[in-house]
Amino acid sequence: MRDFSYLRADSIEAARNAAALPGAMLLAGGTTLIDLAKCGVAEPSTVIDISHIEGLNAVDVTADRAVIGALARMSHVADNPQVRNLFPAVSEALWQAASAQLRNMATVGGNLMQRTRCPYFRDPANFPACNKRAPGSGCSAIGGVTRGHAVLGVSEACIATYPGDLAVALVAFDAEVDLGERKLKVEDFFLAPGATAEQEHDIRPGEVITAIEIPGSAAARRSTYLKVRDRQSYEFAAASAAVGLELESDGRTVRDIRVALGGVATKPWRVRAVEDALRGKALDEAIVREASELAMEGAVDHGANHYKIALAPRVIARAILKLGETA
Amino acid sequence: MTSQIHTGQTIIDPPEDGHFRNGAGSNGLAPSPTTLSLHLTINGRDHALEIEPRVTLLDALRDRLHLTGTKKGCDQGQCGACTVHVDGERVLACLTLAAQVEGREITTIEGLAGEDGTLNAVQAAFLEHDAFQCGYCTPGQIMSAVACIREGHAGSDEEIREYMAGNLCRCGAYPNIVAAVRQAAQELRS
Amino acid sequence: MTVHDMKHAASDSARLEAVGGRLSRVDGPAKITGAAKYALEQQLEGLTHAVLVGATIAAGKVSAIDSRAAETAPGVLAVLTPDTIMELKGASDWLGNPSPQPTYNPLAREVTYSGQHIAAVVAETFEQAVAAAALVKVWYDETPAIVDLSDGKAGDGIPIDAMTKEWGDAEAAFAAAPVRICAAYNTPREFQAAMEPHGLIARWEGDALTIWEPSQWLDGMARTYAEWFGVPFENVRLVSPYIGGGFGSKALALAHSAVAAAAAKMLGRPVKLVLNRPQNFTSYGGRAATRQTVAIGADRDGRIQSIVHRGVNETAVDGMWVEPLGSVTSIMYATPNFSSKQNVVRVNTVVPGAKRAPGENPSAFGIECAIDELAHELGIDPLEMRLINYAEQDPHAKKAWSTRQLREAFAAGAEAFGWAKRSPQPRSMRDGRQLIGWGMAAGTYPVRRAHGEAVVKLLADGSVVVESSSIDMGQGTYTILAQTAAETLGVPVENVSVKLGDSHFARAGVTGGSRLAGVMTGAVYKAAGQALDELIGLALSDPRSPFQKLQANTLQVRDGRIASSRGEGPELSIAEFMAAVGREQIEAKGDTLPASTTAEERYANYTTIAKSIPHTEGDWSRHSWCAHFVEVRVDEDFGTVRVSRVVSALDSGRLYNPKLAESQWKGGIIMGIGQALLEEGIVDRRHGRIVNGNFADYMLPTNADIPDIQTISVGIPDPHSSALGGKGVGELAIVGIAPAIANAVFHATGKRVRDLPITLEKLI
C-alpha cells in the first residue's frame, strides 16, 4: 500500500470539499478501499475518513418509503425489524452478503461503490491490462478464467461481474440514491461498461452519497432475495435474484412483479422482460419458468461462465415460485 | 465553521489550495512519510502510537503494541482470523485503519477474560468442546462468537453456522465450534 | 527390577489424564486467551521486514531488474536480487541426498513458475517494505510454458518404475472378465491453506543462526539452514512453539526461508519475512493435480478378477514430486490380478508437495469411485460389494494385516447411518426440490514409523518437564505427551509441563505421515520409565532416603507420592523425597533407537526421512482404516451440493486421547468435503498462473457448509504399530471422503462426476 495522508471529515460538507481534491478517496467502512489499496488497485494520496460523520446512519422506514443513511451499517439495516417486514428482499440481500464482520464494517453507501471481484482487475502486478484500471489497456479476463464473469451487459472492453447483493434488491424496487445536489435511480447510478469500463457509477467529483431511498410497495413487502453459490455462505453469487410479487385478490394472478439479477451481469440487472411477461398471468410453474428465460436475452458467455445462462432463469423462477407459495 | 477536517486529533480547515497542514499527499512515487500521533483505547487501556496513516489496526496491534493474540491469516478480509470488537461489534482488523478507530473502544482476545483471569463463557466452552486444533483462527472465532451471541444470532445451530461463516478454520473444528457457541449462548441467556 | 506396569487398556473409561483419557488440550488456555506466541510473533529489537517480488511469467529468463525506485523509497535498507543476494551452498534433499549443485540462489534468474521469487525488499517497517516491493521493475525474456497436465506440450511424462505394482496377468484377466468398468478420475491442484501463513524471523549472532519459523520438522529444517550457510548443525536453532496449521506444507526450509536468513546475514539485523496470502499459493507446492484410469474386471457375482490402474501426477520443471496413486488401489480389495503404473509430467509450477494423505487421498478417489461404479453396474449394494472383495491379507505385500478393523468399521458406520434403508436406484430419494443421495467409501493410511527421543526431568518441586524438538500443530502433541509422562511416572497431569518446538531439545524426525504420536509417546514412555527407574532406585538405595530401610525391591508412585506397594513405611511426595536426598533433578533421555545406533545414524534419523521404517517391515502390514457414509442434498435446478450428514467409523488402533483424535478425524473429513465440492487451483492457461490464490476465490468450507459429523472409533490396540498400540490418526479420515461424496452425488442425481471438485455447473 502506498503512503497516503489521512483526514477525518466531521461533516458532509467537509467530505464533499475533500472528495474533490485530486487523489482523494472516501473511506467509510473500508472493506473495499483498504482491500483494493492492498491489492495495488486503489492508490489514494489522501484518504478522507467519513465514518465519524454523525447523523448519516439513520434508518427511517414507513410503509411508503425507506430512507437509509449512507453510513448505516449493512448489518444494522439487515436486522432492522421494519426493513425485514416491509422490504424483506433488502434484508435478505444484506445478510447473505459477505460475513458478519464485513457487514458490521461496510456501510450501505460504501456498498454501492463496491468494485468487481474480477481476479484480473484485482491483480495489477500480474495482469497490467484492465480497461477498468487503465482505460484502453485491454481486458485480461476475455480469453482467461471466466467462470465468475458476467453474461449480461458485457462489452468488448469488460466482462467483470458486479459483485454486490444489496443493489440488486434496490434496482428491483426502484430505489434512488441521494447525492445531495441530485437524486437518481440506483439502476441509472450503475453504468454498464460499454467502451468506458472505468466509469462504473454516475457520480461526479465532490459528490458524496448521503442516503438511499426505497419506495414502499406491495411487491416490496412480499419479496425475497435468493442467492445461489458454490459455498453455503461468505461467497459472491453465482447467480442471484431479487424478486417482489403482488397478486390480485384471487391469490394467483400477478398484479405487480419485480425481478432483478445479481452475479451474472456487469451491473445490478433489472429484467423487465420477465416482469412484463408475467404481469396479469396466473402463477404457474411452467409459465414462470418460460418467462424467466427471457431474462437471458442478449446474454453472451465466455466459456466457463456459460452455466450462468442456464442457472440464472432457474434462480428467478424459484424465487417467484417461493413467493407464490407464501400467498 | 460549517466544514471541518480532522487530521488525527487536530481539527483544521479544509484549505483552498488542496494542501494540508500535515504536509502529506504528494503524488510522487515516494510520498513524504507522514506520521500520526494516535491514542487507541484497547481493552480499556490507552495506548499512544506514532504511525503512518496506512497502518492497519491489525498491524498496529501485532507489530507496534505486541498484542499478537489477534491473528493475521489473509490480510485481505477473507478469513476472519483478525476479528476484534470495535465499540462492541465484531470487525476485521486487517481492513481497518488504526487511525480510523481512534476514539472507539477496541477489544481484542487479550481483553476478553476477566482481570482475575476468569474465562469468558465462550472461551471456556471452546476449551471444553475442543473447538480448535492449531489455535490460529481461534482468537478470531472466539471474538466472533461472543459478538454472534450478543447480536442474537445464536438461536439455532443453523443460525450459528451462518453467522460464524466469516471465520474460516482449516483444521476443521466447525462442529465443535457450533457446540461451544450453542453452550455458551445458553449459559449467557440463563 | 520391575518398577512400573503400564496399563495398556484401550478403554476410554481410563482416567481423564491417563493415556486414553479425554483430557482437554493442555495448550488450550494459551490458545483461547491469545497468550500462545506463534513463531512469527516473536518480538525482537531492531527487527526489519522483508517482502518478496514474484515472477509474473511462468517460464523464461529475467533480463533486467530496476530496483532504483525501491532502493530510494522511505525506510528501505536493501533490495536483494539474484545478483546481489549472498551465495549459499547447495543443501541436501529430505532423503539426505547431496545437492547436485554446489551453490544455491533462492532468487531466480531462470523462471520456471509464476510467482517464483525474483527479488526481496528489506525495510524498517512492514508497510515500507510492501510499498517499495511494488516499485521493483522486472523485465523478462518469456518462453512458452507448459501450464498443466492437459497442455499439448506436456507429453506422457516420465515413468516412475518404483511405483509399478503388478501380480498375475491383469490385462488378460480384465479382457476376459464378464463385467468390466473403466473410467478416468481427475483431481485438481489443491492447497494446504493453513490459516497461519508461511514465513520466518531470522537472526544471526556471529555464526549462530536462530530461526523462528512454523515448522513440522525442526531438525530437518535446521540441517538445511546449516548446509546453506556452511555452519555446524548445532549453530542453528529453530524455534516453533505453536504452528498455525501445516497439513504437510511446513516440513521444509524453502526459498523464502533462505532469502530471509541471507538478508539477516547481509544486513546484520534480524529479518522477518511472511508470505502474503496469494504468495502462499505460489511459493510452495500444494497437492499435485492427478489423473487416473481405473479398469476393473469382475465376475457377475461381484468378485473382482482384475484391476488395471494407470496414474499421472504433475511435477515441476526443476523438481520431482511423486504422488503415489496406486497406494490404496493395490491394497484395498482382494484381486488375483493387478497392475498399477504411474508417470509424472513436468509442468511450469512450483514443486508440488505433501498435502494431508499424499497418495492415499487421490488414490482412494479413483478406486473407491470405481468400486461404486462396478456395484451399480452389477446391481449390488456398494457396501456388500466391498465385503465380497474384502482383502483378508495385504494383497500386494502378501502379509497379514497387523490389525484391520475395516469390517467392523463398515458394520458400525452402516448401522449408525441407517444404510440398510437406502433405496438403491439413483434419483429415488428426494425432499422437495432437493435430490438426496447416500454414498459410501473406504479409506486407509499406512502406519509410518520412525524414531524419536525425549528428555524427561523430575524437578525438586515434584514437577515434571518433558522436552522434545517435535511439534504440535493442533494434533495434540503437548497433551498426549503430558498424559504419557503423567501415567508412566504416576504424577498428576497438571504437574507435567511439555516443552516442544525448539531444535535444541531432544531430537525428533518429521511430523508428517501421521507418525508423530506413535513415535513420541513411545519415546516419552521410555524416557519417563527411565526417570522413574532412577527415582525408585535412588529411593531404595540412597542412604538419605526414608525408604532405604524398607528393604523392598520396588516402590510405587501414585498421584505424585512415593510409597511401598505393600502400603507399609513412609509416604512422601516427590518434592519431599527430592529434598530428603538433596537432589535438584532427575533427568532421563529416552529414545526408541537400538542401543547400537551410531551418532551419524542418529543424525540421519532425525534430519532426513531416509530412516523411516517400512509399514510392511517384518511379518505385518500396518495400516489405519475407515469407512465413510455420507448424505448429500443436490438442488435439482441449481446443481448445488450440500453435505447434510456424515458418519465415519475409523480404526486408528488405540487412541491416546479420543477427544483430540475425534477432532482430527472431523478435520480430515471437513478438508475432504472441501476437496470434493470446492477446492481447485485454477490456472490461467495463457499465463500459467493460478488466478484464485486467495481465500475468497480458492474456497475452503465455511462453518455453514459443514453438518453434524459422527465419528466412531472401532480400533483396537495394535502392538505391531507402536509402543502404546496406536496407529495413524491425522491423515486417515480425509481418505475416502471425496469418493463417498461423489458416490452420493451419483446416487442423488444419476450423474457420475469424475473430476473434482463437484461444482454446480457439472450438475446443472
CSV table of N, CA, C and O in Angstrom, one decimal, chain B residues 130-180:
chain,number,residue,atom,x,y,z
B,130,ASP,N,-13.3,-28.7,22.7
B,130,ASP,CA,-12.2,-28.8,21.8
B,130,ASP,C,-12.5,-28.2,20.4
B,130,ASP,O,-12.3,-28.8,19.4
B,131,ALA,N,-12.9,-26.9,20.5
B,131,ALA,CA,-13.3,-26.2,19.3
B,131,ALA,C,-12.2,-25.5,18.6
B,131,ALA,O,-12.3,-24.5,17.9
B,132,PHE,N,-11.0,-26.1,18.6
B,132,PHE,CA,-9.8,-25.6,17.9
B,132,PHE,C,-8.8,-26.7,17.9
B,132,PHE,O,-8.8,-27.6,18.7
B,133,GLN,N,-7.9,-26.6,16.9
B,133,GLN,CA,-6.7,-27.5,16.9
B,133,GLN,C,-5.4,-26.7,16.9
B,133,GLN,O,-4.8,-26.5,18.0
B,134,CYS,N,-5.1,-26.1,15.8
B,134,CYS,CA,-3.8,-25.4,15.7
B,134,CYS,C,-3.9,-24.1,16.5
B,134,CYS,O,-2.9,-23.6,17.0
B,135,GLY,N,-5.1,-23.6,16.7
B,135,GLY,CA,-5.4,-22.4,17.5
B,135,GLY,C,-5.2,-21.1,16.8
B,135,GLY,O,-5.4,-20.0,17.4
B,136,TYR,N,-4.9,-21.1,15.5
B,136,TYR,CA,-4.6,-19.8,14.9
B,136,TYR,C,-5.8,-19.0,14.5
B,136,TYR,O,-5.8,-17.8,14.6
B,137,CYS,N,-6.9,-19.7,14.1
B,137,CYS,CA,-8.1,-19.0,13.9
B,137,CYS,C,-8.9,-18.7,15.1
B,137,CYS,O,-9.9,-18.0,15.1
B,138,THR,N,-8.5,-19.3,16.3
B,138,THR,CA,-9.2,-19.4,17.5
B,138,THR,C,-9.6,-18.0,18.1
B,138,THR,O,-10.7,-17.8,18.4
B,139,PRO,N,-8.6,-17.1,18.3
B,139,PRO,CA,-9.0,-15.8,18.8
B,139,PRO,C,-10.1,-15.1,18.0
B,139,PRO,O,-11.0,-14.6,18.5
B,140,GLY,N,-10.0,-15.2,16.7
B,140,GLY,CA,-11.0,-14.6,15.8
B,140,GLY,C,-12.3,-15.3,16.0
B,140,GLY,O,-13.4,-14.7,16.0
B,141,GLN,N,-12.3,-16.6,16.1
B,141,GLN,CA,-13.5,-17.4,16.3
B,141,GLN,C,-14.2,-17.0,17.6
B,141,GLN,O,-15.4,-16.8,17.6
B,142,ILE,N,-13.4,-16.9,18.6
B,142,ILE,CA,-14.0,-16.5,19.9
B,142,ILE,C,-14.5,-15.1,19.9
B,142,ILE,O,-15.7,-14.9,20.4
B,143,MET,N,-13.8,-14.2,19.4
B,143,MET,CA,-14.3,-12.8,19.3
B,143,MET,C,-15.6,-12.7,18.5
B,143,MET,O,-16.5,-12.0,18.8
B,144,SER,N,-15.6,-13.5,17.4
B,144,SER,CA,-16.8,-13.5,16.6
B,144,SER,C,-17.9,-14.2,17.3
B,144,SER,O,-19.1,-13.7,17.2
B,145,ALA,N,-17.7,-15.3,18.0
B,145,ALA,CA,-18.7,-16.0,18.7
B,145,ALA,C,-19.3,-15.1,19.8
B,145,ALA,O,-20.6,-15.1,20.0
B,146,VAL,N,-18.5,-14.4,20.6
B,146,VAL,CA,-19.0,-13.5,21.6
B,146,VAL,C,-20.0,-12.5,21.0
B,146,VAL,O,-21.1,-12.3,21.5
B,147,ALA,N,-19.6,-11.9,19.9
B,147,ALA,CA,-20.5,-11.0,19.2
B,147,ALA,C,-21.7,-11.6,18.6
B,147,ALA,O,-22.8,-11.1,18.7
B,148,CYS,N,-21.5,-12.8,18.1
B,148,CYS,CA,-22.6,-13.5,17.5
B,148,CYS,C,-23.7,-13.8,18.5
B,148,CYS,O,-24.9,-13.6,18.2
B,149,ILE,N,-23.3,-14.1,19.7
B,149,ILE,CA,-24.3,-14.4,20.8
B,149,ILE,C,-25.0,-13.0,21.2
B,149,ILE,O,-26.2,-12.9,21.3
B,150,ARG,N,-24.1,-12.0,21.3
B,150,ARG,CA,-24.6,-10.7,21.7
B,150,ARG,C,-25.6,-10.1,20.7
B,150,ARG,O,-26.6,-9.5,21.0
B,151,GLU,N,-25.4,-10.4,19.4
B,151,GLU,CA,-26.2,-9.9,18.4
B,151,GLU,C,-27.6,-10.6,18.3
B,151,GLU,O,-28.5,-10.2,17.7
B,152,GLY,N,-27.7,-11.8,19.0
B,152,GLY,CA,-28.9,-12.6,19.0
B,152,GLY,C,-28.9,-13.5,17.7
B,152,GLY,O,-29.9,-13.9,17.3
B,153,HIS,N,-27.7,-13.8,17.3
B,153,HIS,CA,-27.6,-14.7,16.1
B,153,HIS,C,-27.2,-16.1,16.4
B,153,HIS,O,-26.5,-16.8,15.6
B,154,ALA,N,-27.4,-16.5,17.7
B,154,ALA,CA,-27.0,-17.9,18.1
B,154,ALA,C,-28.2,-18.7,18.5
B,154,ALA,O,-28.1,-19.5,19.4
B,155,GLY,N,-29.3,-18.4,17.8
B,155,GLY,CA,-30.6,-19.1,18.3
B,155,GLY,C,-30.8,-20.5,17.9
B,155,GLY,O,-31.5,-21.2,18.5
B,156,SER,N,-30.1,-21.0,16.9
B,156,SER,CA,-30.1,-22.4,16.5
B,156,SER,C,-28.8,-22.8,15.9
B,156,SER,O,-28.0,-21.9,15.6
B,157,ASP,N,-28.6,-24.0,15.7
B,157,ASP,CA,-27.3,-24.5,15.1
B,157,ASP,C,-27.2,-23.9,13.7
B,157,ASP,O,-26.1,-23.5,13.3
B,158,GLU,N,-28.3,-23.9,13.0
B,158,GLU,CA,-28.2,-23.4,11.6
B,158,GLU,C,-27.8,-21.9,11.6
B,158,GLU,O,-27.0,-21.5,10.8
B,159,GLU,N,-28.4,-21.1,12.5
B,159,GLU,CA,-28.1,-19.7,12.6
B,159,GLU,C,-26.6,-19.5,13.0
B,159,GLU,O,-25.9,-18.6,12.5
B,160,ILE,N,-26.2,-20.3,14.0
B,160,ILE,CA,-24.7,-20.2,14.4
B,160,ILE,C,-23.8,-20.5,13.2
B,160,ILE,O,-22.9,-19.7,13.0
B,161,ARG,N,-24.1,-21.5,12.5
B,161,ARG,CA,-23.2,-21.8,11.3
B,161,ARG,C,-23.2,-20.7,10.3
B,161,ARG,O,-22.1,-20.3,9.8
B,162,GLU,N,-24.3,-20.1,10.0
B,162,GLU,CA,-24.4,-19.0,9.1
B,162,GLU,C,-23.6,-17.8,9.6
B,162,GLU,O,-22.8,-17.2,8.9
B,163,TYR,N,-23.9,-17.5,10.9
B,163,TYR,CA,-23.3,-16.2,11.4
B,163,TYR,C,-21.8,-16.4,11.9
B,163,TYR,O,-21.2,-15.5,12.3
B,164,MET,N,-21.4,-17.6,11.9
B,164,MET,CA,-19.9,-17.9,12.1
B,164,MET,C,-19.2,-18.2,10.9
B,164,MET,O,-18.0,-18.6,10.9
B,165,ALA,N,-19.9,-18.1,9.7
B,165,ALA,CA,-19.2,-18.5,8.5
B,165,ALA,C,-18.1,-17.6,8.0
B,165,ALA,O,-17.3,-17.9,7.2
B,166,GLY,N,-18.0,-16.4,8.6
B,166,GLY,CA,-16.9,-15.5,8.3
B,166,GLY,C,-15.6,-15.8,9.0
B,166,GLY,O,-14.7,-15.0,8.8
B,167,ASN,N,-15.6,-16.9,9.7
B,167,ASN,CA,-14.3,-17.3,10.4
B,167,ASN,C,-13.9,-18.6,9.9
B,167,ASN,O,-14.5,-19.7,10.3
B,168,LEU,N,-13.0,-18.6,8.9
B,168,LEU,CA,-12.5,-19.9,8.4
B,168,LEU,C,-11.6,-20.7,9.4
B,168,LEU,O,-10.9,-20.1,10.2
B,169,CYS,N,-11.8,-22.0,9.4
B,169,CYS,CA,-10.9,-22.8,10.2
B,169,CYS,C,-10.5,-24.0,9.4
B,169,CYS,O,-11.3,-24.8,8.9
B,170,ARG,N,-9.2,-24.0,9.1
B,170,ARG,CA,-8.7,-25.1,8.2
B,170,ARG,C,-8.5,-26.4,8.9
B,170,ARG,O,-8.5,-27.5,8.3
B,171,CYS,N,-8.3,-26.4,10.2
B,171,CYS,CA,-8.3,-27.6,10.9
B,171,CYS,C,-9.6,-28.4,11.0
B,171,CYS,O,-9.7,-29.5,11.3
B,172,GLY,N,-10.7,-27.6,10.7
B,172,GLY,CA,-12.0,-28.2,10.6
B,172,GLY,C,-12.6,-28.5,12.0
B,172,GLY,O,-13.1,-29.5,12.3
B,173,ALA,N,-12.6,-27.4,12.8
B,173,ALA,CA,-13.2,-27.6,14.2
B,173,ALA,C,-14.7,-27.1,14.2
B,173,ALA,O,-15.3,-27.0,15.2
B,174,TYR,N,-15.2,-26.9,13.0
B,174,TYR,CA,-16.6,-26.3,12.9
B,174,TYR,C,-17.6,-27.0,13.8
B,174,TYR,O,-18.3,-26.3,14.5
B,175,PRO,N,-17.8,-28.3,13.7
B,175,PRO,CA,-18.9,-28.9,14.6
B,175,PRO,C,-18.6,-28.6,16.1
B,175,PRO,O,-19.6,-28.4,16.8
B,176,ASN,N,-17.4,-28.6,16.5
B,176,ASN,CA,-17.1,-28.3,17.9
B,176,ASN,C,-17.3,-26.8,18.2
B,176,ASN,O,-17.7,-26.5,19.3
B,177,ILE,N,-17.0,-26.0,17.2
B,177,ILE,CA,-17.3,-24.5,17.4
B,177,ILE,C,-18.8,-24.3,17.6
B,177,ILE,O,-19.2,-23.6,18.5
B,178,VAL,N,-19.6,-25.0,16.8
B,178,VAL,CA,-21.0,-24.8,16.9
B,178,VAL,C,-21.5,-25.3,18.3
B,178,VAL,O,-22.3,-24.6,19.0
B,179,ALA,N,-20.9,-26.4,18.7
B,179,ALA,CA,-21.3,-26.9,20.1
B,179,ALA,C,-20.9,-25.9,21.2
B,179,ALA,O,-21.7,-25.7,22.1
B,180,ALA,N,-19.7,-25.4,21.0
B,180,ALA,CA,-19.3,-24.4,22.0
B,180,ALA,C,-20.1,-23.2,22.1
B,180,ALA,O,-20.5,-22.6,23.1
